[in-house]
Structure formats: structure tokens, C-alpha cells
Short mmCIF file of C-alpha atoms in Angstrom, two decimals:
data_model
loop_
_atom_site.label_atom_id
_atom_site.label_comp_id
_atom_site.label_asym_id
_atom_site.label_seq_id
_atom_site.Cartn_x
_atom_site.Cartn_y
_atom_site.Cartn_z
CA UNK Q 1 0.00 0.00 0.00
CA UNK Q 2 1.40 3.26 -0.79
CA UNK Q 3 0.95 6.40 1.77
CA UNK Q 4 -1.15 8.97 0.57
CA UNK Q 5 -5.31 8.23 0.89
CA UNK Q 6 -8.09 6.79 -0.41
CA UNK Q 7 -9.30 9.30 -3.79
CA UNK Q 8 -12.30 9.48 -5.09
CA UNK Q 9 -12.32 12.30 -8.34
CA UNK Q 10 -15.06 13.94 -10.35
CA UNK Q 11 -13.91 14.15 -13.77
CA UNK Q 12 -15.29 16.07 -16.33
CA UNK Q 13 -14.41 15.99 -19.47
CA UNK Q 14 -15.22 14.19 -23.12
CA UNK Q 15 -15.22 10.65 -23.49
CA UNK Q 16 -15.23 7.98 -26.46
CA UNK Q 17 -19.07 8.59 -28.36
CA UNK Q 18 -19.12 11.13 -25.72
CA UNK Q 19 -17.98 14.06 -27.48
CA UNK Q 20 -15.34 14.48 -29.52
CA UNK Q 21 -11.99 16.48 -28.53
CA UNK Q 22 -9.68 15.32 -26.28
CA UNK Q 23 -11.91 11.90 -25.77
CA UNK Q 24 -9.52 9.49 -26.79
CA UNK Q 25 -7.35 11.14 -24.59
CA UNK Q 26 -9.54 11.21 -21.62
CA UNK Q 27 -10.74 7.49 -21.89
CA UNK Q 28 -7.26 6.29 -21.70
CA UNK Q 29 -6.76 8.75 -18.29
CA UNK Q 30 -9.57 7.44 -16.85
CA UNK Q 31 -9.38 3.68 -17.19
CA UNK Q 32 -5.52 4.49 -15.88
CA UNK Q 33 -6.56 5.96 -12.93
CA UNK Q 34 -8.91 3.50 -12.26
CA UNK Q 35 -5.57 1.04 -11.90
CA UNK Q 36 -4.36 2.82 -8.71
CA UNK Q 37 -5.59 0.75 -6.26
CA UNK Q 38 -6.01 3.92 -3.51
CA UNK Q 39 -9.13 5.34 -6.34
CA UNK Q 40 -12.13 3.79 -4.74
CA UNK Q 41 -14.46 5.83 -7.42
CA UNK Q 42 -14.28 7.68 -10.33
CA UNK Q 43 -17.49 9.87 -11.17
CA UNK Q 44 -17.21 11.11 -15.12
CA UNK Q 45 -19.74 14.12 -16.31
CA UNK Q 46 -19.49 13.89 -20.03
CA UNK Q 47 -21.29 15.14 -22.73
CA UNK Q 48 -24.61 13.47 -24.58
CA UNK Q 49 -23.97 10.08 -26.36
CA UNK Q 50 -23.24 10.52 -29.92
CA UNK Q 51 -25.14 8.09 -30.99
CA UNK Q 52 -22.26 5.12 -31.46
CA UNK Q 53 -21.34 2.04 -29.67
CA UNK Q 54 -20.64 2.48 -25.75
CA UNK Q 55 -17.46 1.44 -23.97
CA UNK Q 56 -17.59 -0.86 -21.09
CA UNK Q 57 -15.63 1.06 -18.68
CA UNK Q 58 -13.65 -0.73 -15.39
CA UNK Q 59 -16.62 -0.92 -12.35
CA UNK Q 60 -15.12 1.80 -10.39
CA UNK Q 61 -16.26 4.37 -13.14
CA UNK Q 62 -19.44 5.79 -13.16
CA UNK Q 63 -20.95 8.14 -16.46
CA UNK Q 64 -23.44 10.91 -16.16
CA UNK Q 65 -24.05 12.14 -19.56
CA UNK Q 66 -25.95 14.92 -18.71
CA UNK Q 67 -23.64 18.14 -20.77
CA UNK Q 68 -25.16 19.31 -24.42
CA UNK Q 69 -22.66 21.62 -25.49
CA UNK Q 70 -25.60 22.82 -28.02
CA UNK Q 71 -26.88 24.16 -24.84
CA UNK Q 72 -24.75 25.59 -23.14
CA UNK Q 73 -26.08 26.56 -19.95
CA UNK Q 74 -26.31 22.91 -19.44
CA UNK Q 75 -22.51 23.48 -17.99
CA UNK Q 76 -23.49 25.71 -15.69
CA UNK Q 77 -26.20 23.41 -14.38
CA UNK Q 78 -24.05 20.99 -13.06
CA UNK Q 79 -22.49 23.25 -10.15
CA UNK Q 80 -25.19 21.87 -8.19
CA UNK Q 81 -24.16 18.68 -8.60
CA UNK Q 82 -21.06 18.76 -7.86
CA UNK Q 83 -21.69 21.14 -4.86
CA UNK Q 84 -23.42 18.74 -3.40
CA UNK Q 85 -21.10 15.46 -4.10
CA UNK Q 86 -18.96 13.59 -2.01
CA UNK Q 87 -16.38 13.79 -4.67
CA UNK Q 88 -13.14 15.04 -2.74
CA UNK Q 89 -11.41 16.38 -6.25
CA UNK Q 90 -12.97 17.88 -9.51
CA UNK Q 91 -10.89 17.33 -12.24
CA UNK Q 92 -11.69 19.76 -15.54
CA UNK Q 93 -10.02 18.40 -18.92
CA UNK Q 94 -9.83 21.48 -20.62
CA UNK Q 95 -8.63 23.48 -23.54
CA UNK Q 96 -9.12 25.98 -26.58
CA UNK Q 97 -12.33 23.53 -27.71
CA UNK Q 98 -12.96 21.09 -25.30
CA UNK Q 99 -16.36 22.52 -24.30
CA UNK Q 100 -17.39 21.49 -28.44
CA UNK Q 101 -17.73 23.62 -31.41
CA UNK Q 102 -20.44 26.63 -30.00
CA UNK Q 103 -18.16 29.59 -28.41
CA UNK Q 104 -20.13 30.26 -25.87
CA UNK Q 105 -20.06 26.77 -24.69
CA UNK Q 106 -15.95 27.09 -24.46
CA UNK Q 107 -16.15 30.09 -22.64
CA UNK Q 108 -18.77 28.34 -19.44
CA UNK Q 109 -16.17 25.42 -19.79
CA UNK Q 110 -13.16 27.52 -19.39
CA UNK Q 111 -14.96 30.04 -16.45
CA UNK Q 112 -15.73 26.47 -14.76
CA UNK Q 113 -12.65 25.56 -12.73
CA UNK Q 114 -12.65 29.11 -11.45
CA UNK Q 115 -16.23 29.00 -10.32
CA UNK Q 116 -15.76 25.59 -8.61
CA UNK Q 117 -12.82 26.75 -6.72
CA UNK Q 118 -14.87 29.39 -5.64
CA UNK Q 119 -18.18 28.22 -4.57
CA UNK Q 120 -17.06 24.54 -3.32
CA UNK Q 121 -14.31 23.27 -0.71
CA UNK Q 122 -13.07 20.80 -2.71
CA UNK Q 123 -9.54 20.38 -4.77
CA UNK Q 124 -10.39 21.77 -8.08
CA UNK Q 125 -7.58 20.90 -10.94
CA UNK Q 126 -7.41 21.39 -14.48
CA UNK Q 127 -5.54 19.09 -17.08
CA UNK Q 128 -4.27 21.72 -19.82
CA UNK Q 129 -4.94 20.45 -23.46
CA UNK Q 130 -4.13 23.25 -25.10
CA UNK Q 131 -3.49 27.32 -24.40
CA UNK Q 132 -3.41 30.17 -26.41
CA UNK Q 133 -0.27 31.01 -24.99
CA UNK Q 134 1.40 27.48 -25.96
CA UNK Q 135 0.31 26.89 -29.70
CA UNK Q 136 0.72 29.30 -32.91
CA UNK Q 137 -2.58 29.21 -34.00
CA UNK Q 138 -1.75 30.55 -37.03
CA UNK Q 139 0.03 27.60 -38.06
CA UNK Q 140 -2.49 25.19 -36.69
CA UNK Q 141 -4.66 26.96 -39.36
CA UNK Q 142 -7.04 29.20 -37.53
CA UNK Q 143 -7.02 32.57 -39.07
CA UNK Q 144 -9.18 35.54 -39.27
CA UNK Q 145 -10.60 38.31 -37.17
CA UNK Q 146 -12.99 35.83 -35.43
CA UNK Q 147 -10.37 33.44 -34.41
CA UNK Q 148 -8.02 35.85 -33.61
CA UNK Q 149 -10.95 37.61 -31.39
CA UNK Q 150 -11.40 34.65 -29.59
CA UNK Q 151 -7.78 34.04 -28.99
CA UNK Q 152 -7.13 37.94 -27.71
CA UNK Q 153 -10.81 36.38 -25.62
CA UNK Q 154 -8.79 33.41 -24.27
CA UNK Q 155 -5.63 34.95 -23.34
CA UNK Q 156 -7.91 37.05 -21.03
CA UNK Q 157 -9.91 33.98 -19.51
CA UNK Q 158 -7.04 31.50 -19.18
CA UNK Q 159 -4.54 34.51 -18.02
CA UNK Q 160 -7.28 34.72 -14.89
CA UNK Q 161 -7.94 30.65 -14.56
CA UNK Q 162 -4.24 29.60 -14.08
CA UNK Q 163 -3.53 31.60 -11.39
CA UNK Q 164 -6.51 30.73 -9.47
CA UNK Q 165 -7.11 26.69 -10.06
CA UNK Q 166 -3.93 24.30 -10.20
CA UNK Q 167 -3.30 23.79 -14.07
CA UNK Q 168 -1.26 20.77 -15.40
CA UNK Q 169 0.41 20.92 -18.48
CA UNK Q 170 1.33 17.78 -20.12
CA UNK Q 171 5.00 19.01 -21.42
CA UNK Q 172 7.24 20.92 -19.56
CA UNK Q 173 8.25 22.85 -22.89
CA UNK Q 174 4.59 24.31 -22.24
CA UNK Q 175 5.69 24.66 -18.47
CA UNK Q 176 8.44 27.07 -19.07
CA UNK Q 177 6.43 28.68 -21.57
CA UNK Q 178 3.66 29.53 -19.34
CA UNK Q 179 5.83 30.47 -16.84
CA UNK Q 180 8.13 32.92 -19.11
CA UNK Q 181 4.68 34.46 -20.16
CA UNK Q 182 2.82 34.67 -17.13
CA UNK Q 183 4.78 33.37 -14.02
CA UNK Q 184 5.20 30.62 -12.16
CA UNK Q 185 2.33 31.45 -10.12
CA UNK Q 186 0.29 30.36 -13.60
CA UNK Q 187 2.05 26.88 -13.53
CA UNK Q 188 -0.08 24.43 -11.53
CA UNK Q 189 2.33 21.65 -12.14
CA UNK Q 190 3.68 18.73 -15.08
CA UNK Q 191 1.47 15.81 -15.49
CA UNK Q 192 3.75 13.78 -17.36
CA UNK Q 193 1.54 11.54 -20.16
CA UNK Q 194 4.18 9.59 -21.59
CA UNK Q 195 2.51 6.67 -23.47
CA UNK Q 196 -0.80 6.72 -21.95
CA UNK Q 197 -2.77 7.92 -25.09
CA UNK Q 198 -2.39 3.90 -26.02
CA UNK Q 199 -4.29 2.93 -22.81
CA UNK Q 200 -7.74 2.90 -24.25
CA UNK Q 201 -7.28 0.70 -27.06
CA UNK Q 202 -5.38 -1.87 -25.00
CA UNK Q 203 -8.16 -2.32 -22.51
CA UNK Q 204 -10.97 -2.36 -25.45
CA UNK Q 205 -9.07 -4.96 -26.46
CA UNK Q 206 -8.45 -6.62 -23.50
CA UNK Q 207 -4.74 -6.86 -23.50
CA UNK Q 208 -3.94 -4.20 -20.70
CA UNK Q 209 -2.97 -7.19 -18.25
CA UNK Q 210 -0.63 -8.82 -20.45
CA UNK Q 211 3.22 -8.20 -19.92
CA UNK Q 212 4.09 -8.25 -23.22
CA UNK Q 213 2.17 -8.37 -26.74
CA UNK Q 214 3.88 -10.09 -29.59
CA UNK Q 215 4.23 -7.82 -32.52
CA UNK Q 216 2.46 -8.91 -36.04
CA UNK Q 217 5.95 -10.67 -37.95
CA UNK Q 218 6.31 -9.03 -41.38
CA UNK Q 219 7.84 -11.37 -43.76
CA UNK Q 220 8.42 -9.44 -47.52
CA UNK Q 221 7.15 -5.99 -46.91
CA UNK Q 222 7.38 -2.82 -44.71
CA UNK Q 223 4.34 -1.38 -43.89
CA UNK Q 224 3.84 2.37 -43.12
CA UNK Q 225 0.90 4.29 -41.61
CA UNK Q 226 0.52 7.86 -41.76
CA UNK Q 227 -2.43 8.50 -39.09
CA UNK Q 228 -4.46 11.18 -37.37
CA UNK Q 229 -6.82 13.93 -37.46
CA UNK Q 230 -5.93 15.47 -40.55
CA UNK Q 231 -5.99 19.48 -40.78
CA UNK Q 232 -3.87 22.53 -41.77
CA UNK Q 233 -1.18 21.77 -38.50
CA UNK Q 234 -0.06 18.77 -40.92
CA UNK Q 235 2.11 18.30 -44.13
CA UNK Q 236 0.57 15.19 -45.58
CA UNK Q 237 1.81 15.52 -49.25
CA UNK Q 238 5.51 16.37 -48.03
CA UNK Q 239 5.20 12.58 -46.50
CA UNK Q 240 3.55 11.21 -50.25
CA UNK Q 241 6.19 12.54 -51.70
CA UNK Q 242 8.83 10.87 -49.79
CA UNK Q 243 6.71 7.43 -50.11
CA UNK Q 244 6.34 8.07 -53.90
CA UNK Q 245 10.46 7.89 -54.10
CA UNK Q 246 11.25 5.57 -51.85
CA UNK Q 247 8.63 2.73 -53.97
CA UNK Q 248 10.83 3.04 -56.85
CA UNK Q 249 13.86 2.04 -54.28
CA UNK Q 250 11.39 -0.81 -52.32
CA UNK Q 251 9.20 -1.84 -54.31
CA UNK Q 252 7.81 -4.19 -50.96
CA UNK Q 253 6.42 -1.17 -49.17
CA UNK Q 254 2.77 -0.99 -48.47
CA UNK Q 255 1.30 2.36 -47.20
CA UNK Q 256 -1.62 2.54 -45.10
CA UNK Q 257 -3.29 5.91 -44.67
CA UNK Q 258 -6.11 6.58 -42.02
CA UNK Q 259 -7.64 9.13 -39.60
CA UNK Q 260 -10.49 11.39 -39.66
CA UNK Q 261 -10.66 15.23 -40.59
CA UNK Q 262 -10.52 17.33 -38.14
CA UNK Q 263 -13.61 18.73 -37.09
CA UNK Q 264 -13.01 22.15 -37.10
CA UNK Q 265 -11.61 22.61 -40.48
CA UNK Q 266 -14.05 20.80 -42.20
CA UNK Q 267 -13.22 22.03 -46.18
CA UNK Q 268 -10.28 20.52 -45.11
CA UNK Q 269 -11.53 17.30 -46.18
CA UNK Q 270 -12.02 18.01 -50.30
CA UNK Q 271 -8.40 18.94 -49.99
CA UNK Q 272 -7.06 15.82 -48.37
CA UNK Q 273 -9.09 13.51 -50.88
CA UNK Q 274 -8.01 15.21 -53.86
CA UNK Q 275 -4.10 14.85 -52.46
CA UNK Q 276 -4.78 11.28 -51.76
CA UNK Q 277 -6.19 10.79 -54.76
CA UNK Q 278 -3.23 12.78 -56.63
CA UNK Q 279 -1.15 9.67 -54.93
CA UNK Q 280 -2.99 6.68 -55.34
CA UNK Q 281 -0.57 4.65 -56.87
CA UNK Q 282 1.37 4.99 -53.34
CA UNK Q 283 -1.20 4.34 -51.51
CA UNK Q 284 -2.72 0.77 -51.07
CA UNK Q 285 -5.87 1.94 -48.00
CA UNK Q 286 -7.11 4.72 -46.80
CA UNK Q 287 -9.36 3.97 -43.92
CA UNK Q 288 -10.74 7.24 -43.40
CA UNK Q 289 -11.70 7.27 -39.76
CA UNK Q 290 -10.71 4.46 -37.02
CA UNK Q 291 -12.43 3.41 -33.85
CA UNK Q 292 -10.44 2.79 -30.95
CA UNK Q 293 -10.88 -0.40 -30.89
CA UNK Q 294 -9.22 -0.94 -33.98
CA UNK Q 295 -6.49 1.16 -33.12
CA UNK Q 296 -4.76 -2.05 -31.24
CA UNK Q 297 -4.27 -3.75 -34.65
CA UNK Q 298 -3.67 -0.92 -36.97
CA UNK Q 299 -0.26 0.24 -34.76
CA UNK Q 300 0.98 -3.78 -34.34
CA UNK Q 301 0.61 -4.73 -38.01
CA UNK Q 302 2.76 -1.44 -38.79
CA UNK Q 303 6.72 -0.71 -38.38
CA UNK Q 304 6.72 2.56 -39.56
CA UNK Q 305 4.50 5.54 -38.58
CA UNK Q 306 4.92 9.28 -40.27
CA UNK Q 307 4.15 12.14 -38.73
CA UNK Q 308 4.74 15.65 -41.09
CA UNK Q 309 3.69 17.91 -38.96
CA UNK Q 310 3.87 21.64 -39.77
CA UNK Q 311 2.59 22.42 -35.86
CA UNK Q 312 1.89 20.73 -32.77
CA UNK Q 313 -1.29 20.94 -31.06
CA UNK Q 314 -0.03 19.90 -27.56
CA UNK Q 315 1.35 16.55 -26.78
CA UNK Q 316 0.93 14.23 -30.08
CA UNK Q 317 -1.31 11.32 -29.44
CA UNK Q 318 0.05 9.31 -31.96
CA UNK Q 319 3.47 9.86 -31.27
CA UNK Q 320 2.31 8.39 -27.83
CA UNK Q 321 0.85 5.20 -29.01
CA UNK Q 322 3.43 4.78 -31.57
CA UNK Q 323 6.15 4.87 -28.48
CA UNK Q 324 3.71 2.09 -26.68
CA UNK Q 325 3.86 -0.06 -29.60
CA UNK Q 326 7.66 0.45 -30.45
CA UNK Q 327 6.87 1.52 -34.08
CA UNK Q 328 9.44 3.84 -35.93
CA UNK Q 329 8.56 7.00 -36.17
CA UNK Q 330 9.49 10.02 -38.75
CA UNK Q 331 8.11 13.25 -37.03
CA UNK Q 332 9.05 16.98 -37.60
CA UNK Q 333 11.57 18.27 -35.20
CA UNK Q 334 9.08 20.30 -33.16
CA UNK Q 335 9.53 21.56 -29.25
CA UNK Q 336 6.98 18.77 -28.02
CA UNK Q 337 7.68 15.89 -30.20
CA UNK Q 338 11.80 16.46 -28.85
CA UNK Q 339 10.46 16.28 -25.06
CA UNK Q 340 8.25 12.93 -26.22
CA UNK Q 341 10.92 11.23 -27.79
CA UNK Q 342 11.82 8.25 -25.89
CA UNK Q 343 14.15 6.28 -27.74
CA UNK Q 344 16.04 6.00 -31.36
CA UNK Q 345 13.13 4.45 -32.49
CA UNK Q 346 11.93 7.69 -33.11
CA UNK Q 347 13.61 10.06 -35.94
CA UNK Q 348 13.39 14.04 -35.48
CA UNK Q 349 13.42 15.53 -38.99
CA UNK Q 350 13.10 18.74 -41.04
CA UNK Q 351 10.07 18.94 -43.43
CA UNK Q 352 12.88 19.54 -45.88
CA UNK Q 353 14.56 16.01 -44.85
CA UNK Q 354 11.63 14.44 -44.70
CA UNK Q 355 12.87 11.87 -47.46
CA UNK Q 356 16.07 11.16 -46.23
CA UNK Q 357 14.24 10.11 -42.69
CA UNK Q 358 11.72 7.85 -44.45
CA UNK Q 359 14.59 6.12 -45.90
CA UNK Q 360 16.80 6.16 -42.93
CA UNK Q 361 13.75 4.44 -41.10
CA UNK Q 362 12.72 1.77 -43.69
CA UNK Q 363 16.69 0.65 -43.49
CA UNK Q 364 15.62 -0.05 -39.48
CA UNK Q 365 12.70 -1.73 -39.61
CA UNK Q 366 14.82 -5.34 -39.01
CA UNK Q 367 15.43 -3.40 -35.18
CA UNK Q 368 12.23 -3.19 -33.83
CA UNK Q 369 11.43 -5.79 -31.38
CA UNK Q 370 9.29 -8.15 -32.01
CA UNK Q 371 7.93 -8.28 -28.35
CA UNK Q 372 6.27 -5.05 -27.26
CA UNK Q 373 6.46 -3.98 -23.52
CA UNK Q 374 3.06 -3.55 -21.76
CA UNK Q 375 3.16 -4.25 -18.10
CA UNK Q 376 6.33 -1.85 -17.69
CA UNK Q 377 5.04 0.81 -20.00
CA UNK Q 378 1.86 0.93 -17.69
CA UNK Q 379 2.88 0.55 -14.46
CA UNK Q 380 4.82 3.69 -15.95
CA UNK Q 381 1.97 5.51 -16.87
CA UNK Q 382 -0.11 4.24 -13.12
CA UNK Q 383 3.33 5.75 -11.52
CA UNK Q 384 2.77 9.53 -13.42
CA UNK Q 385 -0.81 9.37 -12.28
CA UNK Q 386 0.12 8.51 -8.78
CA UNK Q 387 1.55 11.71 -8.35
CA UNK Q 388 -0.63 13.80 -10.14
CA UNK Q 389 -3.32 12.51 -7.51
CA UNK Q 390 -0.78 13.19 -4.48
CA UNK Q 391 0.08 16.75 -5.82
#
């Protein structure tokens, strides 16, 4: 038994078919924390059901989808609620668009850790997803007076949230930044996240007990994924490109291509068919968007994952699970990706290089093991968790 108590945390946040941002995310945090053996209950406020197929979560979790972000005064309702529970800690997943896609909506969720900490007793903590005073926005292709409105609107909000209500950032690249911006005083603490993005999928799957997972044995080809929610942030032609040589050099490659569009760039989309469709000949599936469940398989069967990122929107998700599975991965050299990489199994690169690091990783696929650490990588994440809770 370790020393600190007995925990019992009110989470709110988004959840898989329970919203969409940050859900993946927040599923895998969840079922982690319901590992430690000191959380007797975890209490989860999430939005409305979208409609899809629910997740079984562990026993010690219990869902009240009671949030419509259509409405939303329906965040402000709940203060009641949690007033009046015998949660000890009220934990907020937050960020730029957490709270959905209507404004107003993202400005109640953002006001809602300060208005907690003010009208209840209770620990009140926020788990930073994203700030306006970590990301170029910019570059993760939000322009315009009415984005740049609501990011002069943010600055104000978040400037006043951090210093009142303990804020975790998930890198401490975005520590330093926040503090060099606003002050320490703004800096609630690090939660460090490293592979815990991969947490959800495992236990879908049912493999989050094993110690070790044996990886899908690749005979005559190399198989590469490029992955995610696909937007401006990302370079996905500058990766094509570099596929498109290196088939005439390996002929046995096979290039998977999957991930939804992001939601909030939604023209997006005509563009990314068109380029795939500009590259079909290099491309042997596109699987549009893929359920969590299916994540498991789609990361073993791979050895190589790219990642051309023109900006990061916080700490990568698939750079996570692609460090869980022990893939090779070609990533820009960005801030965050350089404090996620954990081993050479991961290649920091210039757009510009891009080609050279594709090639550089296909000549290491015979390296990656063929067992892939669970147990260790877990108890790793349970560890960070641990003293997150005791902070």
C-alpha cells in the first residue's frame, strides 16, 4: 500500500461517443486511474452520447451524460451537482475547444474551474490540453478576425484561470512557456503523459494485463501508416512525396493511410481527398476514420509511422501510441515531439529532410522488437498518475 489516501475524483471531461476532442485522450486517463488501487471511485460528467457504440468502462467508473454543449447553460447546471457530491477532487479536462464547437459553450467550460474553486471546498484541478499562450494558431490553421478575437478572448480567460485553479500541463516545454509568459504562479504543475494515449485501445481490447504483446511478424514488406486527425497543422503531401520515391527504391512497401478530418476545419476534407487521390498509386488503404478499438491492430501490423507535422497541437497522441507499440517513427523536429521522444526508435526531422528520414527508417525496420512492452510501459503511466493525484 502506498501512503497517501483513499481518492475518489469527479472528472469532467469528453469521453469515447461522448464528445469528440480530447476523448480518446480522456478514456485512456480514466481507465488508468482507475488502476491505482487507492481510487475507490471515479465519477465522469461527459457530454450526450453521440449516438455510437458504448465502452464498457472498469466498475469503479461511473458516467453521467448529462452536458449538451448545443446548450450551453447545461454546464453551468451541473455546479449543483457537484456542490453537493462527495467527490473530494474535480478534475476539468480542458482546452481551446474542449467545451465542443459553439463559443459560448468554451467560454462556461473555461470560467468552470474558477467557479468551482470558488463556490465549493473541494480540490479543483485542471488538465491543460491546449493554451493560447502554448500553440501558434496561425500555423495550426485558424485565421481571421474571429479566431483571432477569440484568442485575444482566451488569453484574457485563461490569463485569470491559471492563477486561481492548479493547471497541469502535459509538457514541460509548455511549463516554461507559461511560466516565461505569465509566471510561475500560472504553472499548476507537469502531469507527465508519456505513453498513456495507447491505454484505451489496449483495454478495449483486452490486453492491458498482459506483460508483453507479440508484434504482427512481417515477412516481404514494410508497412507504413501515416495516421491522425488530418488538418492545416499537418504536411501530408511532403510525406507522399517521400513514399512516392522511396517505392521506386522498395518496391515491398505498403502504405496505409487513415484518420479522420478534423472537425473544425471541415473544407479541409475536399483537400485531403483530392491529395490522396493525386497519390494513389502509393497508396494501397485509406481507412478514413478508425475506432479505438481498432487502433490495437492498426499500430501492431505497422513498423513505420509518419508524422509531417507543420505544428503541434499539444502533446501528439500518436506519437504516444506509436512509443507504446515500439513503431518507428518520422516526425518533424518540433519543441513537443523532442520532449516525447523516448528512444532511437523515433527520428526528429526537417520537413525539408523528410525523405532522407523515411529512408533512414525503412533501413531499421529489421530493429524493432518483435515483443512489445506492456506491463512496464503501464505501471509507468499508473506511476505519473500517482503523483498527479498526491500533488
Amino acid at each position: 500500500m502506498s501512503n497517501y489516501p483513499t481518492y475518489n475524483p469527479l472528472i469532467i471531461c469528453n469521453i469515447l461517443n461522448h464528445g469528440n476532442t480530447y476523448d480518446e485522450w480522456s478514456t485512456s486517463f480514466i481507465i488508468a486511474l482507475s488502476k491505482i488501487e487507492e481510487v475507490q471511485s471515479v465519477k465522469i460528467i461527459a457530454p450526450l452520447s453521440n449516438g455510437g457504440s458504448e465502452i464498457s468502462l472498469p466498475k469503479k467508473c461511473q458516467l453521467n451524460s448529462i452536458l449538451d454543449y448545443k446548450n450551453p447553460f447545461s454546464i453551468l447546471s451541473i455546479i449543483p451537482e457537484i456542490i453537493n457530491s462527495n467527490n473530494d477532487t474535480i478534475i476539468i479536462v480542458s482546452g481551446p475547444t474542449a467545451f465542443g464547437n459553439n463559443a459560448l459553450s468554451n467560454i462556461f467550460g473555461m470560467i468552470l474551474p474558477f467557479v468551482l474553486k470558488i463556490f465549493t471546498k473541494k480540490t479543483v484541478k485542471i488538465i491543460n490540453q491546449g493554451s493560447a499562450f502554448t500553440h501558434n494558431v496561425k500555423a495550426l490553421g485558424y485565421s481571421g478576425w474571429i479566431n483571432t478575437l477569440k484568442l485575444k478572448f482566451s488569453m484574457v480567460l485563461e490569463k485569470i484561470v491559471y492563477k486561481k485553479v492548479k493547471t497541469y500541463f502535459q509538457l514541460n516545454y509548455y511549463c516554461e512557456l507559461i511560466g516565461k509568459k505569465l509566471g510561475r504562479g500560472h504553472v499548476g504543475g507537469l502531469l507527465i503523459s508519456d505513453y498513456i494515449d495507447a491505454i484505451a485501445t489496449l483495454y478495449i481490447n483486452g490486453m492491458d494485463e498482459k506483460k508483453t504483446i507479440p508484434r504482427q511478424i512481417q515477412h516481404d514488406n514494410i508497412k507504413i501508416l501515416l495516421h491522425g486527425f488530418w488538418g492545416p497543422q499537418k504536411n501530408p503531401e511532403i510525406a507522399l512525396k517521400a513514399i512516392q520515391v522511396m517505392k521506386k527504391k522498395y518496391p515491398n512497401i505498403l502504405v496505409t493511410v487513415s484518420g479522420g478530418i478534423n472537425s473544425h476545419f471541415v473544407n479541409y476534407n475536399e483537400y485531403f481527398l483530392s491529395l490522396l487521390d493525386s497519390y494513389k498509386e502509393c497508396i494501397e488503404r485509406y481507412l478514413g476514420y478508425v475506432q479505438e478499438k481498432e487502433l490495437f491492430n492498426l499500430f501492431i501490423e505497422h513498423q513505420i509511422v509518419l508524422m509531417p507535422y507543420i505544428a503541434s497541437g499539444g502533446q501528439s497522441g500518436v506519437l504516444e501510441t506509436a512509443s507504446f507499440f515500439e513503431n518507428i517513427v518520422v516526425c518533424t523536429d518540433l519543441p513537443e515531439f523532442r520532449e516525447e521522444k523516448k528512444s532511437d526508435l523515433i527520428i526528429l526531422t526537417s520537413l525539408d529532410d523528410f525523405e532522407r528520414a523515411t529512408e533512414k527508417a525503412i533501413n531499421m525496420v529489421e530493429i524493432i522488437p518483435k515483443e512489445i512492452e506492456v506491463s512496464n510501459k503501464i505501471n509507468i503511466v499508473i506511476e505519473n498518475l500517482k503523483k498527479f493525484i498526491q500533488d
